[in-house]
């Protein structure tokens, strides 16, 4: 059974965080925030905290922890926050009451756009642009969720604790990547490559990444077929993959 | 030198992937075996003879993995195969067991210094699990002290908490110590007085991804004494080392006497049989346990094991494989040095471990191994390697030539590494 606290971390730091990329990857999403300069704070009692910002020029960014906000949303606990993400609960606005229309309007539509990318229909995936954006967002979601599951899920922590220190690069050849830093059993994720990876897992192309991350192809078979390549200090990947195996429980 | 290509292997793997989990699962598959990059390695073998195997594309390899240990006398050894085939023709897997069972047990008792009796099963994991059960039956205790990084098979108790398919209960009786840490063993014994059934370890530390480490002076004598003083069974997992260190057992090689010894791999030159040998004091406990399998008393592998052990004793396979391993590994180190690489060799030469130590990611080592494999010298990346007695001087010379070319290629790609 998924741990609610881990689920809340995954929901904020891995799922909602994607909106920072969505607004540039998806034209419709970009239109929703055009000209809007907002900073939405999420504060979960006993759980995660972060701020999602739009710069008024079509760009988005997410910061973990506290930052200046124009709208502040408070949640009584991880379960409360998880219920909002699942669509069955509502936040308690503490600041920005006059901007509630942004929350109920553009922001809600943004989350629906995000869901359409993270849970795409077969028809949507037939569109090459949507397929590419979906795969990129899925890669980021998986990479950031991996760090949260490794840091908070009881079984994830056991396996994350066995990952030797260093940077693991998970990416698509000539495409996007997530760098996962392991230090003393704690994981942190960042977008992009560092050039200092001690181990790497590289998908041959977007199709390969989509197949494995979407659960349609197991990683072992993909490796044998050359759809994913692993190199470097393999014990890092071996233990990381055991954490990655837990991630779908939190994204289902 | 020409490099190999593997179109048929790829074609077969694509077929396999449709109907077999992982395509090829376990230690012979591309994931567990660390085929890096996967394109450099064959996926399926076609035939084998002596020190060599040929893949489905017709490429020949000098095999330094020896099927991960079972090949000790060379593939298709005529003596072993003749004995096995004769037993097969007479009757295999019959209702009454063959008397070969007694012959083989007597041979094991004569060969293994500590052995008063022998019990046969199929795989190394059958043997280690049985050793654990015998220790529990004999002592009435639950817990086991194991060494971190030690491999004792794939039964749930041998795996780690948090791994897929493993419950906390599966491993709740395991206590772990670092290799060569006598004080840690003493501490655990003191903390769990009267609860520890067994100390189980390999004769020396040979984990994957890490340099092998021999026991420090006095280690085994100290462990033996701790076990004696506290009524703990000392079980040695000789599945991998067995008959490559000492025909009388690896405990004998390191100068102590184990209570239980587990054998597999080299025991029958590739035929499927494993064994537990024990001291007289544990014979009753062993016989009290219901432990068996459909094929455990089949004649063919028992005959193969008997013939294999007899031949290994006659030619002293342990000494021969160490001598071949020493010549090869010394040559590899020299070849690496000539290209400015620090190739570290550890463990006993008949089953040595090696890595290029110039980077902490092992990328250089992976590149070098791939270049060797594509030129017909089959190494694997991060597991210890194995020697068999059929490896010739010509095989070693060719291997060193290939290694030299592979080092040159890697140096060319990484002039400053």
CSV table of N, CA, C and O in Angstrom, one decimal, chain A residues 155 158-159 162 197-199 217-218 220-221 223-226 230-235 238-239 242, chain B residues 13-14 17 22-23 30-31 34 36 38-39 43 160-164 209 360-363 366 382:
chain,number,residue,atom,x,y,z
A,155,UNK,N,10.4,0.7,1.8
A,155,UNK,CA,11.2,-0.2,1.0
A,155,UNK,C,12.1,0.5,0.1
A,155,UNK,O,13.3,0.1,-0.1
A,158,UNK,N,15.3,1.4,1.9
A,158,UNK,CA,16.2,0.3,2.0
A,158,UNK,C,17.1,0.2,0.8
A,158,UNK,O,18.3,0.0,0.9
A,159,UNK,N,16.5,0.3,-0.4
A,159,UNK,CA,17.2,0.1,-1.6
A,159,UNK,C,18.1,1.3,-2.0
A,159,UNK,O,19.2,1.2,-2.5
A,162,UNK,N,21.4,1.5,-0.4
A,162,UNK,CA,22.4,0.6,-1.0
A,162,UNK,C,23.1,1.2,-2.2
A,162,UNK,O,24.0,0.6,-2.8
A,197,UNK,N,28.6,11.8,-14.6
A,197,UNK,CA,27.9,10.6,-14.1
A,197,UNK,C,28.8,9.5,-13.9
A,197,UNK,O,29.8,9.2,-14.6
A,198,UNK,N,28.6,8.7,-12.8
A,198,UNK,CA,29.3,7.5,-12.5
A,198,UNK,C,28.7,6.3,-13.1
A,198,UNK,O,29.3,5.3,-13.3
A,199,UNK,N,27.4,6.5,-13.4
A,199,UNK,CA,26.7,5.4,-14.1
A,199,UNK,C,25.6,6.0,-14.9
A,199,UNK,O,25.1,7.1,-14.6
A,217,UNK,N,7.3,-2.4,-21.6
A,217,UNK,CA,8.5,-3.2,-21.9
A,217,UNK,C,9.3,-3.3,-20.6
A,217,UNK,O,9.6,-2.3,-20.0
A,218,UNK,N,9.6,-4.5,-20.2
A,218,UNK,CA,10.4,-4.6,-19.0
A,218,UNK,C,11.9,-4.2,-19.3
A,218,UNK,O,12.4,-4.4,-20.4
A,220,UNK,N,14.8,-5.4,-18.4
A,220,UNK,CA,15.7,-6.5,-18.7
A,220,UNK,C,15.7,-6.8,-20.2
A,220,UNK,O,16.7,-7.0,-20.8
A,221,UNK,N,14.4,-7.0,-20.7
A,221,UNK,CA,14.3,-7.3,-22.1
A,221,UNK,C,14.8,-6.1,-23.0
A,221,UNK,O,15.5,-6.3,-24.0
A,223,UNK,N,17.0,-4.1,-22.3
A,223,UNK,CA,18.5,-4.1,-22.3
A,223,UNK,C,19.0,-5.1,-23.3
A,223,UNK,O,19.9,-4.7,-24.1
A,224,UNK,N,18.5,-6.2,-23.3
A,224,UNK,CA,18.9,-7.3,-24.3
A,224,UNK,C,18.7,-6.9,-25.7
A,224,UNK,O,19.4,-7.2,-26.6
A,225,UNK,N,17.6,-6.1,-25.9
A,225,UNK,CA,17.3,-5.7,-27.3
A,225,UNK,C,18.0,-4.5,-27.7
A,225,UNK,O,17.9,-4.0,-28.9
A,226,UNK,N,18.8,-3.9,-26.8
A,226,UNK,CA,19.6,-2.7,-27.2
A,226,UNK,C,18.7,-1.4,-27.1
A,226,UNK,O,19.1,-0.4,-27.6
A,230,UNK,N,23.1,0.3,-20.4
A,230,UNK,CA,23.6,0.7,-19.0
A,230,UNK,C,25.1,0.7,-19.1
A,230,UNK,O,25.7,-0.2,-19.7
A,231,UNK,N,25.7,1.6,-18.4
A,231,UNK,CA,27.2,1.6,-18.3
A,231,UNK,C,27.6,2.3,-17.0
A,231,UNK,O,26.9,2.9,-16.3
A,232,UNK,N,28.9,2.1,-16.7
A,232,UNK,CA,29.5,2.7,-15.5
A,232,UNK,C,29.3,1.7,-14.3
A,232,UNK,O,29.3,0.5,-14.4
A,233,UNK,N,29.3,2.3,-13.1
A,233,UNK,CA,29.3,1.6,-11.9
A,233,UNK,C,27.9,1.0,-11.7
A,233,UNK,O,27.0,1.6,-11.1
A,234,UNK,N,27.7,-0.3,-12.2
A,234,UNK,CA,26.4,-0.9,-12.3
A,234,UNK,C,25.7,-1.1,-10.9
A,234,UNK,O,24.5,-1.0,-10.9
A,235,UNK,N,26.4,-1.3,-9.8
A,235,UNK,CA,25.7,-1.4,-8.5
A,235,UNK,C,24.7,-0.2,-8.3
A,235,UNK,O,23.7,-0.4,-7.7
A,238,UNK,N,21.7,-1.0,-10.4
A,238,UNK,CA,21.0,-2.2,-9.8
A,238,UNK,C,20.1,-1.8,-8.7
A,238,UNK,O,18.9,-2.2,-8.7
A,239,UNK,N,20.6,-1.1,-7.8
A,239,UNK,CA,19.7,-0.7,-6.6
A,239,UNK,C,18.7,0.4,-7.0
A,239,UNK,O,17.6,0.4,-6.5
A,242,UNK,N,15.6,-1.0,-8.4
A,242,UNK,CA,14.7,-1.5,-7.4
A,242,UNK,C,13.8,-0.4,-6.9
A,242,UNK,O,12.6,-0.7,-6.5
B,13,UNK,N,17.4,-13.5,-29.8
B,13,UNK,CA,17.0,-12.7,-28.6
B,13,UNK,C,15.6,-12.1,-28.8
B,13,UNK,O,14.8,-12.1,-27.9
B,14,UNK,N,15.4,-11.5,-30.0
B,14,UNK,CA,14.1,-10.9,-30.3
B,14,UNK,C,13.0,-11.9,-30.1
B,14,UNK,O,11.9,-11.6,-29.6
B,17,UNK,N,12.5,-12.8,-26.4
B,17,UNK,CA,11.9,-11.7,-25.6
B,17,UNK,C,10.4,-11.8,-25.7
B,17,UNK,O,9.7,-11.3,-24.7
B,22,UNK,N,12.4,-11.4,-19.6
B,22,UNK,CA,13.8,-10.9,-19.7
B,22,UNK,C,14.6,-11.4,-20.9
B,22,UNK,O,15.7,-11.1,-21.1
B,23,UNK,N,14.0,-12.2,-21.8
B,23,UNK,CA,14.7,-12.8,-22.9
B,23,UNK,C,15.5,-14.0,-22.5
B,23,UNK,O,15.2,-15.1,-22.8
B,30,UNK,N,21.8,-10.9,-20.5
B,30,UNK,CA,22.5,-9.6,-20.7
B,30,UNK,C,22.5,-8.7,-19.5
B,30,UNK,O,23.4,-7.9,-19.4
B,31,UNK,N,21.5,-8.7,-18.7
B,31,UNK,CA,21.4,-7.8,-17.6
B,31,UNK,C,22.3,-8.2,-16.4
B,31,UNK,O,23.2,-7.5,-16.0
B,34,UNK,N,25.9,-8.3,-17.2
B,34,UNK,CA,26.5,-6.9,-17.5
B,34,UNK,C,27.1,-6.9,-18.9
B,34,UNK,O,28.3,-6.7,-19.1
B,36,UNK,N,28.0,-5.0,-21.5
B,36,UNK,CA,28.1,-3.6,-21.8
B,36,UNK,C,29.2,-3.3,-22.8
B,36,UNK,O,30.4,-3.6,-22.5
B,38,UNK,N,25.7,-4.1,-25.0
B,38,UNK,CA,25.1,-5.4,-25.3
B,38,UNK,C,25.5,-5.9,-26.7
B,38,UNK,O,25.6,-7.1,-26.9
B,39,UNK,N,25.8,-5.0,-27.6
B,39,UNK,CA,26.2,-5.3,-29.0
B,39,UNK,C,27.5,-6.1,-29.0
B,39,UNK,O,27.8,-6.8,-30.0
B,43,UNK,N,24.5,-13.8,-27.6
B,43,UNK,CA,23.4,-14.1,-26.7
B,43,UNK,C,23.2,-15.6,-26.5
B,43,UNK,O,22.7,-16.0,-25.5
B,160,UNK,N,18.0,-9.9,-0.2
B,160,UNK,CA,18.0,-8.8,0.7
B,160,UNK,C,16.6,-8.2,0.9
B,160,UNK,O,15.7,-8.3,0.0
B,161,UNK,N,16.4,-7.7,2.1
B,161,UNK,CA,15.2,-7.1,2.5
B,161,UNK,C,14.9,-5.9,1.5
B,161,UNK,O,15.9,-5.2,1.2
B,162,UNK,N,13.7,-5.8,1.0
B,162,UNK,CA,13.4,-4.7,0.1
B,162,UNK,C,13.5,-5.1,-1.4
B,162,UNK,O,13.2,-4.3,-2.3
B,163,UNK,N,14.1,-6.3,-1.6
B,163,UNK,CA,14.2,-6.7,-3.1
B,163,UNK,C,12.8,-7.3,-3.5
B,163,UNK,O,12.1,-7.9,-2.7
B,164,UNK,N,12.6,-7.2,-4.8
B,164,UNK,CA,11.3,-7.8,-5.3
B,164,UNK,C,11.1,-9.2,-4.9
B,164,UNK,O,11.9,-10.0,-5.1
B,209,UNK,N,31.7,-6.9,-8.6
B,209,UNK,CA,32.0,-5.5,-8.6
B,209,UNK,C,33.1,-5.0,-7.6
B,209,UNK,O,33.4,-3.8,-7.6
B,360,UNK,N,36.7,5.4,-11.4
B,360,UNK,CA,35.8,4.8,-10.4
B,360,UNK,C,34.5,4.4,-10.9
B,360,UNK,O,33.6,3.9,-10.2
B,361,UNK,N,34.3,4.6,-12.2
B,361,UNK,CA,33.0,4.2,-12.9
B,361,UNK,C,33.1,2.9,-13.5
B,361,UNK,O,32.1,2.3,-13.9
B,362,UNK,N,34.3,2.4,-13.7
B,362,UNK,CA,34.6,1.1,-14.4
B,362,UNK,C,34.3,1.1,-15.9
B,362,UNK,O,34.2,0.1,-16.5
B,363,UNK,N,34.1,2.3,-16.4
B,363,UNK,CA,33.8,2.5,-17.8
B,363,UNK,C,35.0,2.0,-18.7
B,363,UNK,O,34.8,1.4,-19.7
B,366,UNK,N,34.9,-1.7,-18.8
B,366,UNK,CA,33.8,-2.2,-19.6
B,366,UNK,C,34.2,-2.1,-21.1
B,366,UNK,O,33.9,-3.0,-21.9
B,382,UNK,N,32.1,-7.8,-14.4
B,382,UNK,CA,32.2,-7.5,-13.0
B,382,UNK,C,32.1,-8.8,-12.1
B,382,UNK,O,31.8,-8.6,-10.9
